[in-house]
mmCIF file of C-alpha atoms and ligand atoms in Angstrom:
data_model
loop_
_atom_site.group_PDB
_atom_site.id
_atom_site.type_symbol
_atom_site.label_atom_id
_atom_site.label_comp_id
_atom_site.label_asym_id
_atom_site.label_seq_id
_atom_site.Cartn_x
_atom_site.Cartn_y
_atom_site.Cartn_z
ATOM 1 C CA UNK A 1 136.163 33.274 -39.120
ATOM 2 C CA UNK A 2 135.262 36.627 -40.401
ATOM 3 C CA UNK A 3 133.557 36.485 -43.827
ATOM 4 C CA UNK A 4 133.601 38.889 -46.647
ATOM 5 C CA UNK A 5 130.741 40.485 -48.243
ATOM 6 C CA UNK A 6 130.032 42.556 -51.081
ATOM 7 C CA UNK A 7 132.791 42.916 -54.090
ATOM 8 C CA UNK A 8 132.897 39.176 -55.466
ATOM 9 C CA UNK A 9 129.534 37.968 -57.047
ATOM 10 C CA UNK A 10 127.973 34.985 -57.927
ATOM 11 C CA UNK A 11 129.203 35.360 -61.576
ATOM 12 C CA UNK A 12 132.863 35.863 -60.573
ATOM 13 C CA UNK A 13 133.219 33.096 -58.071
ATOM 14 C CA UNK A 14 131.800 30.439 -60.378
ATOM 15 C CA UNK A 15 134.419 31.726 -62.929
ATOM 16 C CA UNK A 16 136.928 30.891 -60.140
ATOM 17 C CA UNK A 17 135.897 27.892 -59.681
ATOM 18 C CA UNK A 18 136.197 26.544 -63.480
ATOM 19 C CA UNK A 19 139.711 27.929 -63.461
ATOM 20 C CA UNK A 20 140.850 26.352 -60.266
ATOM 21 C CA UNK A 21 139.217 22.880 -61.818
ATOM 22 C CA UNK A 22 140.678 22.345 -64.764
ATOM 23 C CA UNK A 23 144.292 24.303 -64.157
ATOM 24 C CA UNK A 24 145.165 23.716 -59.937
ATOM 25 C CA UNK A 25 146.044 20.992 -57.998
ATOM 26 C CA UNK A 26 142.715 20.227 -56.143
ATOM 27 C CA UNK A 27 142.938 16.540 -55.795
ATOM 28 C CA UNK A 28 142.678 15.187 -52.398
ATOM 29 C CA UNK A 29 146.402 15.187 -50.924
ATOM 30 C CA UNK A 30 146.310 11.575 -49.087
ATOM 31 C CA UNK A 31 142.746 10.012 -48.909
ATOM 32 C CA UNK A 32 141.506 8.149 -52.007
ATOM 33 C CA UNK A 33 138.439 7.291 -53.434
ATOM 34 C CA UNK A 34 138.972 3.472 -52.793
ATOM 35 C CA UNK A 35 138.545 2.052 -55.687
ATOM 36 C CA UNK A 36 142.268 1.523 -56.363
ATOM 37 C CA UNK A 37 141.469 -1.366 -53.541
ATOM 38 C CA UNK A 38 138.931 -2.962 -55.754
ATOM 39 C CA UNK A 39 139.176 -5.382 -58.423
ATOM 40 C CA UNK A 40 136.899 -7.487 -60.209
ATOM 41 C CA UNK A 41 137.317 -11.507 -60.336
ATOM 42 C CA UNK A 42 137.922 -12.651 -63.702
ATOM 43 C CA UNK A 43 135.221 -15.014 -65.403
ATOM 44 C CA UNK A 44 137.182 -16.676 -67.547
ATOM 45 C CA UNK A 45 133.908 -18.547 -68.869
ATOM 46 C CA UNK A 46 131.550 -15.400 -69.647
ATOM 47 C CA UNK A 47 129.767 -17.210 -71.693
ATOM 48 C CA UNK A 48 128.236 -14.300 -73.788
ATOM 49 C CA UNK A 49 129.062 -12.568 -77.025
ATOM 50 C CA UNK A 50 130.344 -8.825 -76.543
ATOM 51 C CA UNK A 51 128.114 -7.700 -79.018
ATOM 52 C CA UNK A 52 125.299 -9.144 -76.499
ATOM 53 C CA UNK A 53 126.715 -6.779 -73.462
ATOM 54 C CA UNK A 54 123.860 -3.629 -73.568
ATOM 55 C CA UNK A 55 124.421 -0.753 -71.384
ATOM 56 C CA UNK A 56 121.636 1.239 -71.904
ATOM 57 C CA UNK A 57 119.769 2.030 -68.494
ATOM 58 C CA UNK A 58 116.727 3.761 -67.570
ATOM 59 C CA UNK A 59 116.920 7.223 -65.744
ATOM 60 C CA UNK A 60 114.467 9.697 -64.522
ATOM 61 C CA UNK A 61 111.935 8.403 -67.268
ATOM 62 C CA UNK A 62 114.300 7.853 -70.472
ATOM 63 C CA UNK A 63 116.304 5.759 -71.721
ATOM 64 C CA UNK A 64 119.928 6.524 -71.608
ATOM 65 C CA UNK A 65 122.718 5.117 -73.535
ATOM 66 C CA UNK A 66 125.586 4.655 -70.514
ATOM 67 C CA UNK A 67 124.780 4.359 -66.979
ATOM 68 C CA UNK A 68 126.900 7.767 -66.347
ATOM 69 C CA UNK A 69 125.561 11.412 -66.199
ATOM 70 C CA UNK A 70 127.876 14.819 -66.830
ATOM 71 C CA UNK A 71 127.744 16.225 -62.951
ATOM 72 C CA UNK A 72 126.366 19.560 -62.552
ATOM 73 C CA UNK A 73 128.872 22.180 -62.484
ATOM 74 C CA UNK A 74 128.538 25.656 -63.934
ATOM 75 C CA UNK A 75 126.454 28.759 -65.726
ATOM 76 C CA UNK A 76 125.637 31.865 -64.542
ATOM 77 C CA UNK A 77 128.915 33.680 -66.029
ATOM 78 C CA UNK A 78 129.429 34.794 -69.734
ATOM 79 C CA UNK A 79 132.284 31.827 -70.469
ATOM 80 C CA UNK A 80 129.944 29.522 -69.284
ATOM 81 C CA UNK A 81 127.802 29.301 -72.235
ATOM 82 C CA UNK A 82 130.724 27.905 -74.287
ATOM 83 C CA UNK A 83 131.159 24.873 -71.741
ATOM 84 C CA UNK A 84 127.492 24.370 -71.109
ATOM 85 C CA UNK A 85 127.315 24.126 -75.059
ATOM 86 C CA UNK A 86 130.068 22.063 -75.665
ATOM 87 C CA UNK A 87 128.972 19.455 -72.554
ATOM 88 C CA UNK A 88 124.934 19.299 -73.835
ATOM 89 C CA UNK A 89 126.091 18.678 -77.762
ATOM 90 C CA UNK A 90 127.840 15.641 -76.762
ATOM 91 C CA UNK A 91 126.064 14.165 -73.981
ATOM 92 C CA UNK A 92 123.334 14.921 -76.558
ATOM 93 C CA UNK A 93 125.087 12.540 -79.268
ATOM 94 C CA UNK A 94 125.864 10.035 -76.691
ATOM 95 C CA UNK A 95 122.090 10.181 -75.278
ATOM 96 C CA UNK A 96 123.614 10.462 -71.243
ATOM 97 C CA UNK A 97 122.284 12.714 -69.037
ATOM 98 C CA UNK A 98 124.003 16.208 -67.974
ATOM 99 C CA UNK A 99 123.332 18.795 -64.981
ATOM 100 C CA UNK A 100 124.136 22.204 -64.783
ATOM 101 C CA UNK A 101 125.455 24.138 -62.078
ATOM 102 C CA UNK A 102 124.313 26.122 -59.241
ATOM 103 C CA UNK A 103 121.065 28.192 -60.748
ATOM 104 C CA UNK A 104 121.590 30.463 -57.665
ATOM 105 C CA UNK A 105 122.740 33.690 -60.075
ATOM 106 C CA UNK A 106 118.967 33.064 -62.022
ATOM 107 C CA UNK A 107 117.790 34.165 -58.760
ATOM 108 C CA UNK A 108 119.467 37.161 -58.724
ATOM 109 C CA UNK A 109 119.238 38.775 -61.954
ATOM 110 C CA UNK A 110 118.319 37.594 -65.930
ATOM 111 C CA UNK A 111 121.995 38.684 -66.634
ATOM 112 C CA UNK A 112 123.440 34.949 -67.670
ATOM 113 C CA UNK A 113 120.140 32.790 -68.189
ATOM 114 C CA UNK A 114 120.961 31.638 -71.827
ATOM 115 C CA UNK A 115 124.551 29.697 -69.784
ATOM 116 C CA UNK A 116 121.545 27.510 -68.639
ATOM 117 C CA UNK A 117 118.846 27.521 -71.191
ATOM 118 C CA UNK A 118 121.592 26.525 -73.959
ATOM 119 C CA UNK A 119 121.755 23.156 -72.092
ATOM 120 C CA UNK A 120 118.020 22.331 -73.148
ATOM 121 C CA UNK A 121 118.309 23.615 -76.042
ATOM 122 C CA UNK A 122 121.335 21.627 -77.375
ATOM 123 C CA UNK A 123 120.301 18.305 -75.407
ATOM 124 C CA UNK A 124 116.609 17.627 -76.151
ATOM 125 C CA UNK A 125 116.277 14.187 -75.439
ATOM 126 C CA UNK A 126 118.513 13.517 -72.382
ATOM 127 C CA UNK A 127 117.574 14.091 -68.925
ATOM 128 C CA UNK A 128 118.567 17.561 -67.888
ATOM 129 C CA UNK A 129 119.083 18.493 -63.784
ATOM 130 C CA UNK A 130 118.656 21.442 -62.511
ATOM 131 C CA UNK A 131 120.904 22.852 -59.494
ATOM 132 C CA UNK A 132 120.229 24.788 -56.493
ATOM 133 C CA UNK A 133 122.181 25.234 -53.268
ATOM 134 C CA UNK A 134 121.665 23.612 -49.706
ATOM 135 C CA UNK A 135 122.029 27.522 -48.336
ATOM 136 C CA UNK A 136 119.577 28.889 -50.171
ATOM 137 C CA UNK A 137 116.865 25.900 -50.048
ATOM 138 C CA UNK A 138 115.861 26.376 -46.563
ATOM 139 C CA UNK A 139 114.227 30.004 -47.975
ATOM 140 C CA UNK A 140 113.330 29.066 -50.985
ATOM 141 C CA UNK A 141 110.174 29.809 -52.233
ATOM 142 C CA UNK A 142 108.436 26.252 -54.233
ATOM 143 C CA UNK A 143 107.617 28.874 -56.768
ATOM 144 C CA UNK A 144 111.000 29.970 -57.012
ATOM 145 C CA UNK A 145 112.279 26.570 -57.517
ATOM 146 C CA UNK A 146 109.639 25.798 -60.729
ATOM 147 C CA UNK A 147 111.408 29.076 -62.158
ATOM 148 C CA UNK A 148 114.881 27.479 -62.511
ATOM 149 C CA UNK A 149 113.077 23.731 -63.417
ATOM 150 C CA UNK A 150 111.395 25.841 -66.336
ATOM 151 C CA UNK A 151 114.276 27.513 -67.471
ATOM 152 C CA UNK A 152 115.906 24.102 -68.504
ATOM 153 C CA UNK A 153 112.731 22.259 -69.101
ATOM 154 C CA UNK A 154 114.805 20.012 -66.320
ATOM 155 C CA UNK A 155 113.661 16.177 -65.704
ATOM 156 C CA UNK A 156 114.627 16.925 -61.918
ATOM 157 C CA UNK A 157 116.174 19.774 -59.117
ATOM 158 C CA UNK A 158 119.222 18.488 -57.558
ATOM 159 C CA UNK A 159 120.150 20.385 -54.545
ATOM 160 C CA UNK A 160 123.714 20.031 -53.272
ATOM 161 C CA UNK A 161 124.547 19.900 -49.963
ATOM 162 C CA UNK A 162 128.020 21.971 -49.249
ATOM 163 C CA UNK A 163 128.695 22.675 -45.729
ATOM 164 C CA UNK A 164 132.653 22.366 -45.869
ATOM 165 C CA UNK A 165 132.356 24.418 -48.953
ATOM 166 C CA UNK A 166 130.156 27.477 -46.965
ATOM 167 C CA UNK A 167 132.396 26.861 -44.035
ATOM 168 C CA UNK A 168 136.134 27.654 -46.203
ATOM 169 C CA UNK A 169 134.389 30.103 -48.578
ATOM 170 C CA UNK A 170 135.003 33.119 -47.673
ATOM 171 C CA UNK A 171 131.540 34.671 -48.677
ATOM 172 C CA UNK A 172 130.280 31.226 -47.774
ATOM 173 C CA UNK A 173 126.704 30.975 -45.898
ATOM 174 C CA UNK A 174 127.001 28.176 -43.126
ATOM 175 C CA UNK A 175 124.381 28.083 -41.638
ATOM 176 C CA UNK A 176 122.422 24.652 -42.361
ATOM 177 C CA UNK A 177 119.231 25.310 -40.104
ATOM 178 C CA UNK A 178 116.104 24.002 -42.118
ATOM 179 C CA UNK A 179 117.831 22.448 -45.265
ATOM 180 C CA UNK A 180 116.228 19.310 -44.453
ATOM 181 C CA UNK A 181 112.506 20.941 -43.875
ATOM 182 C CA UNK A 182 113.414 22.887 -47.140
ATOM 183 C CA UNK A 183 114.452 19.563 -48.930
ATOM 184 C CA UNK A 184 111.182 18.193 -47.680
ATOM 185 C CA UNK A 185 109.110 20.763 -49.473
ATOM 186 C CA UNK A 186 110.315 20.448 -52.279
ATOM 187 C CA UNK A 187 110.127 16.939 -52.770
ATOM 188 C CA UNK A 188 105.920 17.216 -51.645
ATOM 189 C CA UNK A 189 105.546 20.194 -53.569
ATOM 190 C CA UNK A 190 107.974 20.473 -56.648
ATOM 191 C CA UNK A 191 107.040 18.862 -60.110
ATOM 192 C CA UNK A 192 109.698 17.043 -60.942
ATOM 193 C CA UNK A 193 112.162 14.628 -58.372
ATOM 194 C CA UNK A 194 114.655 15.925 -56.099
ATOM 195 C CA UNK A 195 117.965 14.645 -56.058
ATOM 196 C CA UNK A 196 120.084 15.546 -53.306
ATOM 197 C CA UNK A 197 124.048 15.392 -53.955
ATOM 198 C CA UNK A 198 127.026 16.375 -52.167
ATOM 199 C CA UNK A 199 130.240 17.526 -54.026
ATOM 200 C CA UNK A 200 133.388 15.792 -52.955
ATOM 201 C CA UNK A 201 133.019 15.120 -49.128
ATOM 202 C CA UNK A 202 130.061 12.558 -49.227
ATOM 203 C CA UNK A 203 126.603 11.668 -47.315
ATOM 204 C CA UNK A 204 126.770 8.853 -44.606
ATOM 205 C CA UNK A 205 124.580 6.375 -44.226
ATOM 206 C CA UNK A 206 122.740 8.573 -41.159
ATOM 207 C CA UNK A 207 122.226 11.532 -43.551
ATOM 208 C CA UNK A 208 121.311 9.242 -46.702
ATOM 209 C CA UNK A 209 118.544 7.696 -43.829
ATOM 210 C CA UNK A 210 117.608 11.551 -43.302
ATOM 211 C CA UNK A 211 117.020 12.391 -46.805
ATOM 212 C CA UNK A 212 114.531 9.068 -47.205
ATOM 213 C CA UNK A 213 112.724 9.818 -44.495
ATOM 214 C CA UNK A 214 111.858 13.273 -45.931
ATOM 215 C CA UNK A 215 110.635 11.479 -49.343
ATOM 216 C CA UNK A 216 114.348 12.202 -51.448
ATOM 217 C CA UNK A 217 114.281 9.053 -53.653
ATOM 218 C CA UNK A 218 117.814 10.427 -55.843
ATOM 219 C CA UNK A 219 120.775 10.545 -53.799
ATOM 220 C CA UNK A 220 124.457 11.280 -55.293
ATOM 221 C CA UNK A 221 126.692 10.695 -52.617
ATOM 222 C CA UNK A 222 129.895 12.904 -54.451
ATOM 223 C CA UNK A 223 132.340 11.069 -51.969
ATOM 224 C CA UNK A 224 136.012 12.163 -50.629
ATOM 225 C CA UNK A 225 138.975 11.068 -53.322
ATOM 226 C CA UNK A 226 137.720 13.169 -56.327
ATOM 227 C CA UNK A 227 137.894 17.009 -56.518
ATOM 228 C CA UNK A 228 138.435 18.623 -53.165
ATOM 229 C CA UNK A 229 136.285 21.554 -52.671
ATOM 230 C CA UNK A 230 138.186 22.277 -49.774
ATOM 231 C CA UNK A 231 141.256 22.450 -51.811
ATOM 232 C CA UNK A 232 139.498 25.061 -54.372
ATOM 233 C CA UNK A 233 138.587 27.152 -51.716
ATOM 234 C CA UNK A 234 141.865 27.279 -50.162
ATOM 235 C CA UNK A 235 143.291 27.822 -53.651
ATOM 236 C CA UNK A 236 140.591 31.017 -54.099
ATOM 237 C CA UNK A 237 141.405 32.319 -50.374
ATOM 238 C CA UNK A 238 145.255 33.121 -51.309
ATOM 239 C CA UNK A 239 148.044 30.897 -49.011
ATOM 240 C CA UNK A 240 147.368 33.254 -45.813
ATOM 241 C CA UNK A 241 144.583 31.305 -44.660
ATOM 242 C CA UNK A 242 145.150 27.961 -42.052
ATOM 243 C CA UNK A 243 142.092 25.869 -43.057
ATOM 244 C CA UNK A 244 144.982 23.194 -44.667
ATOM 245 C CA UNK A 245 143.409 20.695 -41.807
ATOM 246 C CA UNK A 246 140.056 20.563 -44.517
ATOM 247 C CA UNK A 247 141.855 19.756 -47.466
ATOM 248 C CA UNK A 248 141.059 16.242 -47.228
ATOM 249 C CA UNK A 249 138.003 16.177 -45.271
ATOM 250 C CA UNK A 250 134.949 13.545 -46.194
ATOM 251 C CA UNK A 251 133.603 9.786 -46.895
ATOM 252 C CA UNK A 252 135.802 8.414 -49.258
ATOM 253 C CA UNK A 253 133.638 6.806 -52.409
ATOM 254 C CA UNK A 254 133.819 3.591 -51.954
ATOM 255 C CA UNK A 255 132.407 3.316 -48.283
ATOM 256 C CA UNK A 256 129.825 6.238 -49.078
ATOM 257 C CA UNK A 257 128.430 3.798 -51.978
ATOM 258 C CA UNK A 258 128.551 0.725 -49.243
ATOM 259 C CA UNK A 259 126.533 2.517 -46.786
ATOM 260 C CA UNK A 260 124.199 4.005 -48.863
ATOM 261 C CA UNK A 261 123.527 -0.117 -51.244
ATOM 262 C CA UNK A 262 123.035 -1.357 -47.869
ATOM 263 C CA UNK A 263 120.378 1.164 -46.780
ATOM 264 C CA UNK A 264 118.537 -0.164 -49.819
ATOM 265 C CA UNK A 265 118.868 -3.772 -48.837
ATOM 266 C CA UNK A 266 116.719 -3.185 -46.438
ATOM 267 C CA UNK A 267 113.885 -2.484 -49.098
ATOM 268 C CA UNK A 268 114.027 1.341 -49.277
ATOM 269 C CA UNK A 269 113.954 2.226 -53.162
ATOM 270 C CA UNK A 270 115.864 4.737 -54.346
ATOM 271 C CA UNK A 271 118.411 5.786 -57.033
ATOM 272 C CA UNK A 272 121.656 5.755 -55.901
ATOM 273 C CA UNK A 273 124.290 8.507 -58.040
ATOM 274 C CA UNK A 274 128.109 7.031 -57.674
ATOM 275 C CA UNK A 275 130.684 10.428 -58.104
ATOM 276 C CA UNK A 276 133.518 12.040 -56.472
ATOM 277 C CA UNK A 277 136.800 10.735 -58.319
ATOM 278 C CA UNK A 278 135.541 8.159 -60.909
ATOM 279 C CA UNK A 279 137.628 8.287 -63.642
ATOM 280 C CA UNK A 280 137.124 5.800 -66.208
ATOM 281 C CA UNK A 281 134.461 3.011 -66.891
ATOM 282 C CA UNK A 282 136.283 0.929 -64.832
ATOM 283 C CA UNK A 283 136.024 2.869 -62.168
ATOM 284 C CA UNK A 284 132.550 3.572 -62.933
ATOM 285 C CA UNK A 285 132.228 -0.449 -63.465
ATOM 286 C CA UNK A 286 132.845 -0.954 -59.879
ATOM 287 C CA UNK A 287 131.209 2.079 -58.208
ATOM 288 C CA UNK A 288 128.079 -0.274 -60.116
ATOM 289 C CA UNK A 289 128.746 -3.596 -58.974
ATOM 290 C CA UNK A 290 128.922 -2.019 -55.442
ATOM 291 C CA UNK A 291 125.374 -0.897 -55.991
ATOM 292 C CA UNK A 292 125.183 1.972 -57.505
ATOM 293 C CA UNK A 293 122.514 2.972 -60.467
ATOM 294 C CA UNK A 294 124.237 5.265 -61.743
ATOM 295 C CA UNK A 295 127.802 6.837 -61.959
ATOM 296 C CA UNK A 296 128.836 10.769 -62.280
ATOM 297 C CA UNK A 297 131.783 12.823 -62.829
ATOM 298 C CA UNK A 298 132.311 16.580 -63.270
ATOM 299 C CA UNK A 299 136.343 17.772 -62.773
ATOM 300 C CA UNK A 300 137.495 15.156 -65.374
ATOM 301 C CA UNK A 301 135.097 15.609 -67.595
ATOM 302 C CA UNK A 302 135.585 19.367 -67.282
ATOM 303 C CA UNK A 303 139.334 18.910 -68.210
ATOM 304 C CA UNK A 304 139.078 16.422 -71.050
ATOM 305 C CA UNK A 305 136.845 19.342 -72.612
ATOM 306 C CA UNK A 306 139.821 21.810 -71.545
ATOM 307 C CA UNK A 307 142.279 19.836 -72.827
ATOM 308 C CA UNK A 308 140.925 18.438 -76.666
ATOM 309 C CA UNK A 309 137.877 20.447 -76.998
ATOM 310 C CA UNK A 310 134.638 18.700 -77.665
ATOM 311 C CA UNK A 311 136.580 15.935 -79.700
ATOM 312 C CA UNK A 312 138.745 15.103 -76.019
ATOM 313 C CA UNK A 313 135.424 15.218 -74.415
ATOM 314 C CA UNK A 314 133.689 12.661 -76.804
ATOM 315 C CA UNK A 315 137.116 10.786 -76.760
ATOM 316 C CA UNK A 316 136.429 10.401 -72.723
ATOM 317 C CA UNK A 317 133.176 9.409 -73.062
ATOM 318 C CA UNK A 318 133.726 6.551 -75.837
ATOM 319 C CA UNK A 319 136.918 5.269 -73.884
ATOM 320 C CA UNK A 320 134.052 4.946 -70.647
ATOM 321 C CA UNK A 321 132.130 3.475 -72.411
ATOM 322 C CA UNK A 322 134.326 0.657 -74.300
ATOM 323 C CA UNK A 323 135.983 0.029 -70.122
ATOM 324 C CA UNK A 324 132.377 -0.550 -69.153
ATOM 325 C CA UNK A 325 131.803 -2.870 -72.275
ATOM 326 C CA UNK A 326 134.973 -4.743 -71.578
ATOM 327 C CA UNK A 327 134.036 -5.380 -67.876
ATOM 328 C CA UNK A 328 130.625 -6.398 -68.716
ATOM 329 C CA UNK A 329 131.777 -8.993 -71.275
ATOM 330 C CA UNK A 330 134.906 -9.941 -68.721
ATOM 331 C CA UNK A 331 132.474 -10.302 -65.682
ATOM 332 C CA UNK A 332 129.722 -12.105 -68.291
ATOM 333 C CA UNK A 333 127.173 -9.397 -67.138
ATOM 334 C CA UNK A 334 125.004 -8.636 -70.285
ATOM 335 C CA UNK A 335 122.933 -6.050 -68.560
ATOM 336 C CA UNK A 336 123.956 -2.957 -65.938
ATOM 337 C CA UNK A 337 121.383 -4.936 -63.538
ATOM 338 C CA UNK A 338 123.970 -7.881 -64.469
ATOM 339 C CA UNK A 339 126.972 -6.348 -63.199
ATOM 340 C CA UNK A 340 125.298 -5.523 -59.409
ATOM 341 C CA UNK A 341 126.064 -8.798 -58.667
ATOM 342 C CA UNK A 342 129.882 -9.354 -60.384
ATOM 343 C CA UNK A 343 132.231 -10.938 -58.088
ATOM 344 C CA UNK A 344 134.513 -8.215 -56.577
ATOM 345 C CA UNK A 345 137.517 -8.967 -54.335
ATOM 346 C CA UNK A 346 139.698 -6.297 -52.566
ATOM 347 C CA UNK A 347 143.211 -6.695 -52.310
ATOM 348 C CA UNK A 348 145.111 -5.416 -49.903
ATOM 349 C CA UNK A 349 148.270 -3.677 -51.783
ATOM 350 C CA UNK A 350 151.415 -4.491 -50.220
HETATM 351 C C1 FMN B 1 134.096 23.426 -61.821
HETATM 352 C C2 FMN B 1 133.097 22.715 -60.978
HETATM 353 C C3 FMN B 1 131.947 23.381 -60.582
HETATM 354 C C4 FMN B 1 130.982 22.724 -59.804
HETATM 355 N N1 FMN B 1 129.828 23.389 -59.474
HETATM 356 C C5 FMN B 1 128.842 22.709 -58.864
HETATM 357 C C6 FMN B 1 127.565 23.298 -58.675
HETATM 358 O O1 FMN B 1 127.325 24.446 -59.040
HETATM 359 N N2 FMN B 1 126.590 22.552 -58.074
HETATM 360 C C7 FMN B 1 126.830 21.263 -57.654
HETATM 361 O O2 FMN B 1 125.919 20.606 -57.170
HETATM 362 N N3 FMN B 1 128.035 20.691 -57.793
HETATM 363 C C8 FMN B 1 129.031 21.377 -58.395
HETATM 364 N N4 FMN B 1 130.250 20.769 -58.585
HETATM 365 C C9 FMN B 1 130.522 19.482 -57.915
HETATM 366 C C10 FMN B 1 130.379 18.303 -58.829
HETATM 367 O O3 FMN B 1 129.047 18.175 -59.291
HETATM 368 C C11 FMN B 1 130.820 16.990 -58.140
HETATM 369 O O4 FMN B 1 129.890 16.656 -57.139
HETATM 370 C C12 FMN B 1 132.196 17.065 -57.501
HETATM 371 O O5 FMN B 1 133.094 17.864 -58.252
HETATM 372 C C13 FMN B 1 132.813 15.679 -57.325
HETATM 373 O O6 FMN B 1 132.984 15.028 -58.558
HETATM 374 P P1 FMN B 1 134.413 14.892 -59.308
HETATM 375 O O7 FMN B 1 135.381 14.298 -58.326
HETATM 376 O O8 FMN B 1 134.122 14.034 -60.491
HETATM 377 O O9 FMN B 1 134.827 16.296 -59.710
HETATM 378 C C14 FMN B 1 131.207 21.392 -59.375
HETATM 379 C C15 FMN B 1 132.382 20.725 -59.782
HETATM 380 C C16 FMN B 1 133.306 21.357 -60.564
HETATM 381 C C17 FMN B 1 134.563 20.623 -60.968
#
């Protein structure tokens, strides 16, 4: 596959990317997240008051409000700033965490830092993640790493792992030797946690067991049935490229979530990040009754912002959070912790 080099830059291509988001048609085509199979068994004797139901939840040292975070997605190009802005004022209100995207462009010139630092600066109290890619962690200097921590005061570095995404890009960089000895390093070496995440085509159960063994106590497995990156890709390429067999490529959610709960059964601690196609609380509801901590979304909250500005956004957020009240109070779970054990049951649909 022969690759391009040289015209499009980092700046352009995560300007692509936005657009592509929030205006194509970069769903998966026929693999889901699985969640559609899920329901939750009604208690129809909750026994508690709704006002009781509290969803607050601890997260990389504070308290947060909702058990969901804003998924890292973008900076490092002018238009940027405005999104960044908008996302850190309101998870700022609603006191939920946010990530940015990729920090790669920081590392090659000071052109767009404020996209990033305008994050910190308009969310104060929330944990703020940092972003780096798998390509570039296997050189990258611990040093270099601090740098883009510093530049949003961030509570932890996630580093996404992307190697369907390097593989269809056409500028793409696959080649994966020494991510996980790069991963490694960082977790002994950097000062705040690593979380590693995928972005739409999951981690397994082997790789999840990889990423603990190096030290990685955050994992987001971003599984197959949200936003496919392969799609994007495709969609930047132009039509005259074959690589239609990727479109759909990955661990859907739902068994991503499954493989990773169980890994912590066996009495591994870690934080486990639900994302990849959650759309509501209800959704997010069951991604945490399947064991997740935590629950994350990026395309749809990307195109409520699109859509209705920062009102849509906080409109998407309050809706999330009212599903997740309603479930609580429906399942009688008064805590998050509660709701890891309500009764699910999957139906088969006919
Ligand atoms: C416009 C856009 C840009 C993104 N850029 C990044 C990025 O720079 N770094 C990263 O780790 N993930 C990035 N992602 C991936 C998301 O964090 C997430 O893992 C993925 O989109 C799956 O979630 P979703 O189905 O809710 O969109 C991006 C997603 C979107 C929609």
């Amino acid at each position: 596959m022969s690759r391009l080099k040289g015209p499009r830059t980092t700046s352009s291509r995560k300007k692509q990317h936005v657009d592509l988001a929030v205006s194509g048609d970069v769903g998966f085509r026929a693999k889901t997240t699985g969640l559609e199979h899920i329901e939750f068994v009604n208690n129809a004797l909750p026994e508690i008051n709704l006002s009781e139901v509290d969803t607050a939840v601890s997260f990389l040292g504070r308290t947060i409000r909702l058990p969901f975070m804003v998924s890292c997605m973008t900076g490092g190009y002018a238009d940027a700033l405005t999104i960044n802005r908008s996302l850190a004022t309101v998870c700022e209100e609603f006191r939920i965490p946010l990530g940015v995207g990729s920090q790669r462009q920081v590392l090659e010139n000071d052109r767009f830092r404020k996209t990033f630092q305008i994050v910190r600066e308009r969310a104060p109290s929330v944990p703020v993640i940092g972003n780096i890619g798998a390509a570039e962690v296997a050189g990258l200097r611990v040093r270099d790493a601090e740098r883009l921590v510093k530049l949003v005061r961030a509570d932890a570095l996630a580093v996404h792992l992307n190697p369907l995404q390097e593989l269809l890009q056409p500028e793409g960089n696959p080649n994966f030797r020494g991510v996980l000895d790069g991963i490694r390093r960082l977790v002994g070496e950097l000062s705040v946690p690593v979380i590693v995440k995928e972005i739409g085509a999951g981690i397994s159960g082997d790789v999840a067991r990889r990423l603990l063994e190096a030290g990685v106590r955050h994992i987001d497995v971003a599984g197959a049935g949200g936003t496919s990156w392969a799609g994007i890709e495709i969609l930047r390429a132009g039509n005259n490229r074959g690589n239609g067999a990727f479109w759909d490529w990955g661990i859907p959610l739902v068994p991503a979530i499954r493989a990773l709960a169980s890994l912590r059964s066996k009495g591994r601690e870690f934080t486990l990040i639900a994302s990849g196609g959650v759309h509501s609380g209800l959704d997010g509801a069951k991604c945490i009754a399947l064991g997740a901590d935590l629950v994350a979304s990026a395309r749809p909250v990307l195109v409520s912002l699109r859509r209705g500005g920062i009102s849509g956004l906080r409109r998407f957020i309050r809706m999330w959070e009212e599903e997740l009240r309603g479930v609580m109070f429906l399942t009688g779970s008064r805590t998050v912790a509660d709701l890891r054990g309500a009764i699910l049951s999957s139906y088969q649909r006919p």
